[in-house]
Each structure stands twice: as structure tokens, then as C-alpha cells.
């Protein structure tokens, strides 16, 4: 391998080796190797510099490559071989230095012989001994033919292009042919390694072979040079190229987990088969050309030609025998296989990825009366019952892990027109290159099935509506995946679809399954994990999972049905999987991410994270603590005034619930109220707020001050609201006319008893307000005739009201609507002076917001209400607003 260096005089000291970063892709490696060779060659042509740069770079490459080979050996598939190669490179370099000091030009190549013999030993350790023994005659003759042909080509090249005056010295002849024999031997062994390598190792062997070819060029050029000249520089460049290619081969010789061993009889590589013959052909043509050009016949060339012809005959004989043995084995194997299949009563069917029949056993005729020749090439679904076809297609498309066996059942038409219930054991061998399909072992179970059988498209691990794996199969697969010590990089994606009918609609579900399948990649695994939920195991990084999740959500679009168009939306949650979680924890994380996506709104994708887990833990803690918060005195009420701009005073206050948690401190109502609404606890809290707020306001000296209380939808629907209000009025002594009950728009569209209850309360004098008007789903037509007194306009109406004319027109329209229907309009969330001025100019009368007053505790009520404060405080709304702004 180091022959190019060995043949050139050593005039420089090698540069120190340097480690490099991780190996780039093969193409970049090869470009770097070629650049290094060209740089080494070009260095010799630098004007004014003689006898040094190319050789120095060459010897530096020897040291660097030897060190890198030794350091990288432990990470390769053949560590001993690469350590031996490293020793070979160093031995060749040392031989070059010694030979350059002791021998004249042209004979320094003798120093390369020890290194090249070590190269033969190194490459020999890469050869698969099992494959070598199985095809030893064929490989031995091929190896010998290539070595002899290589010698013939080099000898003829030397005879044609190198002028020789007189009889060459014996030492020069010995040196030349010793070197040529060693280089031919190294190249032949590398070709042998390439011939018996499997697919995974063939690239490495090819790089080694290319490196040896470059070394042969370097050896030939250096053996005939007589001093510093262009031919020497070419030899150095070729040597560097060979060294670089060997280093590239080492970097790419990575262990391949589960790699298949090469077939010992199928003596494989096309290049390995053709090169000996091609080299022999080139050598023969060159030998004849040399005789025609020079008019001389050399004894050595003629002998090599004769030996080559004999080896060519021997190789053809060995190849014919190996081919004959292989043909016989294949015939016996096929005959055995056909006899085995014919003797089996259960037919065997092989399907490709498109579920097209590729092969079927003759016993299919006994089962279904069909001719096997007519079945091959047809679609399997052509003979399956229409009601079963979609489910079977989905079940087979997701047959499971490679090599796994599942059972599927479906009705199949017999040639006489009857439907037979066929049960098939399905083995997924699509990843097996020898089969590349789904293998079905079929049998007729019609006689054993119930009379009114409803064919099960799969076992309990399949969803009957879609044919996809169900949640049980998902849990099983997750468990198997996470129990593997080497857990691959995988993520769980859960997709929730909103808008599906209450009962399974096969048409809609199959359409969704088809859309999902189209956007998934080949390795992704789809399952139906719930009535409106799908799960996908995504092989790859979390970024890959996010891309897949986004595609799945985007694929959920309106679906046309027999009764119209079904409007569907979806959200997705992503949970990375690893060795630190089990199947249950993985599903819990996925559900948590999915709930976060639901909270964010349709079309959202959320990923599980520590922050999400902390938020979930906080919610669980708050949910548990909320049950005893009322009894422990952690809940309290604050009151925010509603100001009448016409009268310049507070006309009512809104009671707002607050929670001071012993650990988390002040908890926002937006966080704990939804938790309370999950259970009947919200009704208990609503009763307490009613009684507490009414009692507090009744005790104040302001006899015309009203109080507004938010009533939960659950409390309104419970049918107990009227009784609870009557009880609170009696307990507090507050007149009914001073009480305002705030409800959401959606409650008005509920059962008829809700409207009846609200009407009864209104007859008592209680006023009913629609909270957050304009943000719900109600139609304006519902406002006519409903028991409503007040509309509370949400803060959203004020967004950009100062600059957006449409927003201003909308605010004015709500006021006009309320006035036309005889309803009071309260504007919530007023926070700036321009907003207040605009609303005043529009004619809005009732205002609530931070600009006028923030929510205040009970103790601050007597002196803190705008317009009705005690002595020494501002009494007008304008001065109150000014005071809030300045503070």
C-alpha cells in the first residue's frame, strides 16, 4: 500500500498526526482524497524548489494515515485488520526511509516489500472464510488469473514505454519484478475481498481495492524513475491517493447490526467477476501490440500470457461447475417447495404491497374452485365481500411488525357464487428480500362459524370499522417497543377528531383512515386508539413527529356524507418515547399533550414537555385542594364596581371569586373555575357565592347598590337555582331588585326548564344579565322574548376601538341593539381614557373596568366605590378615573 512512498527517496521528516472530526459523507471523503493527491503532485512542480515537497507530503501522509487507522480501528467491523493495516503503512514508511539511504534510485522499492506483505495479511483478515471455503476453486482461479494478468499489463507497459539501453542490471530486474509481484498480490487479495463481501461490506472492499490500484500505479512509476522528475511527483500523488482511499474505507467500515451473511455459493460482486477477465483481455492485447510495435517477443511476457490462458480455462471450468451445482440446488429446492405446497390442504397466497396476488398454491382450486393461473396478477379485494374489503385492506396494510403473524377473516366468493368464510394467518415478510410480500396461509372456517356470523375482520387487536390496530394493539406494541433495551428514537402522536357522529360511521372513518395513510411515511404505524382518536408511532426525531402531526391535523377536512357535509377539526399531541417510560406512562404523556392542544384550539399541535407535566401536576394538586378550600376559608369574594356615567356614581358591583392557596398563593379564577366546573363542586361554590355576596351588600349602608353574581351553567341546568336564590334572599335580607344573575349565552339555548326558571326569578324582581355577550354561539333572534334585562359587552369589542372604525361601529351597534330591545348594556374591561371617552360619546352609560376601579375586598367597599365614596374622597367618575390613571 505504501509502495509509492517506498520507491521515492525520503528527504523530509514526517509531520505530526492530527485527529479529525467525525467523518463526512462518502462523496466529501473522496473529494478530499483526490484533492490531497493533486496537491502532493503539484507540490513537486513549484518553481525554485527541488527534491522535497512531494516526498515530504507523501511521508507526512504515511504517518497521519497510520495513526488515524490505529485510532479508528476499535470502532470498525474489523479492528484487527485495520490495526494490521496501520502497521503495514508504518512498515512501508520505515522501509522507504532506510532504502532511500542505502540504495540508488529505482531500487528503493525493495523497502516496500515488508509493508506490502503486511497489507496482504490485513486484507486477508477482512475476508469471510465461510464464503471463501464454499467457492474456493472459483475464487482461487479468479485470484490467480488477476495476479498474472496484472503482472502481464505492468510488464508490457514497462517494455513499451521505458527505454532500456543495453542489458538491464540484475539488481534492477529483481527490484522491479519483486515490487510488481507484491503490488499485484495486494491488488488481487483486495479484489478477492470485494468478491466475497456482502452488500454492506462491498463498498469498503471496493475502496480498499481502489487504494491498491493507486498503489500499483505509484509502484510502477517509482520503480522506473531515476531521480527528481515529474514521474516521481506522480508516484507520490498516487501513493497519497491510495493512502487516503484506505483511510476512507476504514472510516466507513462500521459494524452492521443484523447484517446478512453473503451467500457462499453465489460468488457475488459483478466487478469482482469481471475484472480478472477484463485485466487478462487488456494484458493480452497489450502483449500482441508490443510484439507488433517492437518486433520482439519477451520470454517473460510470453510465459505470463501462456499461464494466463491456462488460468482462464481453469477459471471457466470452476465457474461452470459452481453454476451447475447452483442450478441443481435450485431445481431440488423448487421441487421440494412445490411438493410441500401441493401436499398442503391449506392454500398459500403471496401478496405484494398493493395486495396484488404474486403467487398462489394449486390447492386454491379445492378451496374456491379458482384456477391459480387466473388469480395471479389480480387484486385480492376482487374476490372479497364488499362489506369486508375495506376492513381487510386496512388490516393487511397494517399487518404488524416484520415477521409477525396475525389472523384475519373475511368472506370470499367461491366460483359457484357462494360466500365462504376464509381465515388466513398473515405473515408480514415484506422486509425479507427473498419474499418481499405478505404470505397468507388460508383455510375454510365456514362450517365451524355460527349461522348468523358477523365476520371478524381481525382479532381483538383490530378495530372493525377501519381495520386498523385498536388501543389494545397500541398498548401491546408500545410495551414491546419500550421493553427493548435499545429503544429506537420514536414518538407517539395522538390525533383527536372533533365533529364525528356519536356512533361509528364506517364511510367517514374509512375516509379519515385513507387521508391519514396518505400523509404518513413508510415506517409510521397507525392505530385507532378511541372513538374519535387515532394514534401514530413515528420512527424518528421529535421534529419528524411534529411534521407528521401537522400533516395529520391538516388532513382532517370536511367529509361529504349522504346527509350533507360533516365539518371536522382535529388537534394533535406528541409524546417522545424512551427507555425511561412504559406503555402506560407514554399514553399518559400523549393524553396530556392532547389535552393541551385541545385547550389551544382546533388545528393545534402540542408536544409533551416538563413544563406541561409541571402544569398538569399543578392542576391535579389544585383539583384535589379545591374540595376543601371553602371549608378551610381559602376562598373569598372581591367586588368590582359598575359605574353609571349619567349619574356619576356606582350602581352595582360584580362579585368575583378569589382563591389564596396556602402553597401557590393567589390562583387565577381562569385556572381554578374550570377545575370546579368538572364536578358538582361548582354548584356548591355558586350557592356560597350567592349567599356571601348578597349578605355582604345587604350589610352596606348603600341601600340602592346592586350586586351581580356569576352563575355556572351546571347550577342553572340543575333545576335548583330558583330555590337557592330564594333561600339566599331570605338569609341575606337583600331585596330581589338589587340582585343581578349573570349567565353565559349558551345556557339560554338549553332545556326549556332553564328559560322557565329564569322567567320565574325575573318575576320576583331579579334581573338577568347575559355575560360576555357576542363571544358565544347564540343567535340575535333568541334575545327576543327571553327573560333578559342586561347585556354585558365583552372586552374583545374594545380591541383597537381607538383606531378601527369597524370596531367603533360594532360597539355602537350593540348599544343600539340593547336600547331597541329595552336592555341595559354594560361595557366590561375599560382600561384607558380614550376608550372611556369614545364610549361616552357613543352614549354608553354603564362602564366596568380597571380605569374606574379594580376589584376590591369587602373592607374597602364603604369608602372605595366611585361616586358614592365617603367624605374627603373624589365623588365624581371623572376624578376617580383621573386618580386611577395617575396611580
PDB file of N, CA and C in Angstrom, residues 645 795 797-804 808 811 827 829-844 847 851-852 881-882 885:
ATOM      1  N   UNK A 645     -72.349  56.422  34.025  1.00  0.00           N
ATOM      2  CA  UNK A 645     -71.735  57.684  33.597  1.00  0.00           C
ATOM      3  C   UNK A 645     -72.725  58.846  33.642  1.00  0.00           C
ATOM      4  N   UNK A 795     -64.842  42.474  26.668  1.00  0.00           N
ATOM      5  CA  UNK A 795     -63.664  43.301  26.439  1.00  0.00           C
ATOM      6  C   UNK A 795     -63.166  43.196  24.995  1.00  0.00           C
ATOM      7  N   UNK A 797     -64.630  43.539  22.299  1.00  0.00           N
ATOM      8  CA  UNK A 797     -65.175  44.585  21.437  1.00  0.00           C
ATOM      9  C   UNK A 797     -64.311  45.839  21.465  1.00  0.00           C
ATOM     10  N   UNK A 798     -63.532  46.030  22.542  1.00  0.00           N
ATOM     11  CA  UNK A 798     -62.742  47.251  22.684  1.00  0.00           C
ATOM     12  C   UNK A 798     -61.355  47.144  22.059  1.00  0.00           C
ATOM     13  N   UNK A 799     -61.009  45.979  21.530  1.00  0.00           N
ATOM     14  CA  UNK A 799     -59.686  45.814  20.928  1.00  0.00           C
ATOM     15  C   UNK A 799     -59.556  46.730  19.706  1.00  0.00           C
ATOM     16  N   UNK A 800     -58.586  47.629  19.728  1.00  0.00           N
ATOM     17  CA  UNK A 800     -58.308  48.579  18.640  1.00  0.00           C
ATOM     18  C   UNK A 800     -59.476  49.511  18.362  1.00  0.00           C
ATOM     19  N   UNK A 801     -60.355  49.732  19.348  1.00  0.00           N
ATOM     20  CA  UNK A 801     -61.516  50.578  19.109  1.00  0.00           C
ATOM     21  C   UNK A 801     -61.114  52.019  18.840  1.00  0.00           C
ATOM     22  N   UNK A 802     -59.935  52.421  19.327  1.00  0.00           N
ATOM     23  CA  UNK A 802     -59.493  53.801  19.138  1.00  0.00           C
ATOM     24  C   UNK A 802     -59.089  54.082  17.703  1.00  0.00           C
ATOM     25  N   UNK A 803     -58.661  53.051  16.967  1.00  0.00           N
ATOM     26  CA  UNK A 803     -58.138  53.250  15.605  1.00  0.00           C
ATOM     27  C   UNK A 803     -58.953  52.551  14.538  1.00  0.00           C
ATOM     28  N   UNK A 804     -59.809  51.617  14.914  1.00  0.00           N
ATOM     29  CA  UNK A 804     -60.546  50.814  13.938  1.00  0.00           C
ATOM     30  C   UNK A 804     -61.985  51.320  13.846  1.00  0.00           C
ATOM     31  N   UNK A 808     -65.499  50.553  16.304  1.00  0.00           N
ATOM     32  CA  UNK A 808     -66.364  51.590  16.897  1.00  0.00           C
ATOM     33  C   UNK A 808     -67.812  51.407  16.458  1.00  0.00           C
ATOM     34  N   UNK A 811     -69.364  48.579  18.482  1.00  0.00           N
ATOM     35  CA  UNK A 811     -69.735  48.975  19.845  1.00  0.00           C
ATOM     36  C   UNK A 811     -71.031  49.794  19.838  1.00  0.00           C
ATOM     37  N   UNK A 827     -70.496  47.798  29.552  1.00  0.00           N
ATOM     38  CA  UNK A 827     -69.244  47.553  28.836  1.00  0.00           C
ATOM     39  C   UNK A 827     -68.174  47.143  29.842  1.00  0.00           C
ATOM     40  N   UNK A 829     -64.205  45.818  30.897  1.00  0.00           N
ATOM     41  CA  UNK A 829     -62.803  45.886  30.511  1.00  0.00           C
ATOM     42  C   UNK A 829     -62.326  47.223  30.019  1.00  0.00           C
ATOM     43  N   UNK A 830     -62.927  48.318  30.465  1.00  0.00           N
ATOM     44  CA  UNK A 830     -62.474  49.651  30.051  1.00  0.00           C
ATOM     45  C   UNK A 830     -61.223  49.994  30.860  1.00  0.00           C
ATOM     46  N   UNK A 831     -60.124  50.271  30.146  1.00  0.00           N
ATOM     47  CA  UNK A 831     -58.845  50.435  30.836  1.00  0.00           C
ATOM     48  C   UNK A 831     -58.138  51.739  30.504  1.00  0.00           C
ATOM     49  N   UNK A 832     -58.567  52.484  29.477  1.00  0.00           N
ATOM     50  CA  UNK A 832     -57.865  53.716  29.093  1.00  0.00           C
ATOM     51  C   UNK A 832     -58.855  54.868  28.972  1.00  0.00           C
ATOM     52  N   UNK A 833     -58.333  56.086  29.122  1.00  0.00           N
ATOM     53  CA  UNK A 833     -59.155  57.280  28.994  1.00  0.00           C
ATOM     54  C   UNK A 833     -59.751  57.428  27.591  1.00  0.00           C
ATOM     55  N   UNK A 834     -58.975  57.177  26.502  1.00  0.00           N
ATOM     56  CA  UNK A 834     -59.595  57.286  25.162  1.00  0.00           C
ATOM     57  C   UNK A 834     -60.762  56.320  24.984  1.00  0.00           C
ATOM     58  N   UNK A 835     -60.640  55.107  25.522  1.00  0.00           N
ATOM     59  CA  UNK A 835     -61.750  54.167  25.425  1.00  0.00           C
ATOM     60  C   UNK A 835     -62.979  54.712  26.147  1.00  0.00           C
ATOM     61  N   UNK A 836     -62.757  55.238  27.333  1.00  0.00           N
ATOM     62  CA  UNK A 836     -63.876  55.790  28.108  1.00  0.00           C
ATOM     63  C   UNK A 836     -64.537  56.953  27.360  1.00  0.00           C
ATOM     64  N   UNK A 837     -63.707  57.808  26.762  1.00  0.00           N
ATOM     65  CA  UNK A 837     -64.259  58.967  26.071  1.00  0.00           C
ATOM     66  C   UNK A 837     -65.061  58.550  24.845  1.00  0.00           C
ATOM     67  N   UNK A 838     -64.551  57.558  24.105  1.00  0.00           N
ATOM     68  CA  UNK A 838     -65.263  57.072  22.927  1.00  0.00           C
ATOM     69  C   UNK A 838     -66.608  56.476  23.311  1.00  0.00           C
ATOM     70  N   UNK A 839     -66.614  55.660  24.360  1.00  0.00           N
ATOM     71  CA  UNK A 839     -67.861  55.034  24.801  1.00  0.00           C
ATOM     72  C   UNK A 839     -68.859  56.083  25.301  1.00  0.00           C
ATOM     73  N   UNK A 840     -68.340  57.099  25.987  1.00  0.00           N
ATOM     74  CA  UNK A 840     -69.204  58.178  26.465  1.00  0.00           C
ATOM     75  C   UNK A 840     -69.837  58.904  25.262  1.00  0.00           C
ATOM     76  N   UNK A 841     -69.016  59.165  24.220  1.00  0.00           N
ATOM     77  CA  UNK A 841     -69.525  59.860  23.041  1.00  0.00           C
ATOM     78  C   UNK A 841     -70.567  59.029  22.299  1.00  0.00           C
ATOM     79  N   UNK A 842     -70.410  57.705  22.321  1.00  0.00           N
ATOM     80  CA  UNK A 842     -71.387  56.829  21.661  1.00  0.00           C
ATOM     81  C   UNK A 842     -72.711  56.791  22.409  1.00  0.00           C
ATOM     82  N   UNK A 843     -72.689  57.146  23.708  1.00  0.00           N
ATOM     83  CA  UNK A 843     -73.904  57.105  24.507  1.00  0.00           C
ATOM     84  C   UNK A 843     -73.954  55.950  25.476  1.00  0.00           C
ATOM     85  N   UNK A 844     -72.848  55.192  25.585  1.00  0.00           N
ATOM     86  CA  UNK A 844     -72.819  54.097  26.552  1.00  0.00           C
ATOM     87  C   UNK A 844     -72.880  54.685  27.964  1.00  0.00           C
ATOM     88  N   UNK A 847     -70.386  51.382  32.708  1.00  0.00           N
ATOM     89  CA  UNK A 847     -68.981  51.055  32.431  1.00  0.00           C
ATOM     90  C   UNK A 847     -68.406  50.265  33.608  1.00  0.00           C
ATOM     91  N   UNK A 851     -59.949  51.120  34.748  1.00  0.00           N
ATOM     92  CA  UNK A 851     -59.784  52.567  34.715  1.00  0.00           C
ATOM     93  C   UNK A 851     -60.561  53.231  35.854  1.00  0.00           C
ATOM     94  N   UNK A 852     -61.730  52.743  36.121  1.00  0.00           N
ATOM     95  CA  UNK A 852     -62.580  53.332  37.148  1.00  0.00           C
ATOM     96  C   UNK A 852     -62.334  52.715  38.513  1.00  0.00           C
ATOM     97  N   UNK A 881     -61.500  58.379  37.698  1.00  0.00           N
ATOM     98  CA  UNK A 881     -60.697  57.876  36.586  1.00  0.00           C
ATOM     99  C   UNK A 881     -59.337  58.539  36.560  1.00  0.00           C
ATOM    100  N   UNK A 882     -59.317  59.851  36.843  1.00  0.00           N
ATOM    101  CA  UNK A 882     -58.034  60.567  36.856  1.00  0.00           C
ATOM    102  C   UNK A 882     -57.132  60.018  37.952  1.00  0.00           C
ATOM    103  N   UNK A 885     -55.712  56.724  36.862  1.00  0.00           N
ATOM    104  CA  UNK A 885     -54.695  56.860  35.818  1.00  0.00           C
ATOM    105  C   UNK A 885     -53.385  57.340  36.393  1.00  0.00           C
TER     106      UNK A 885
END
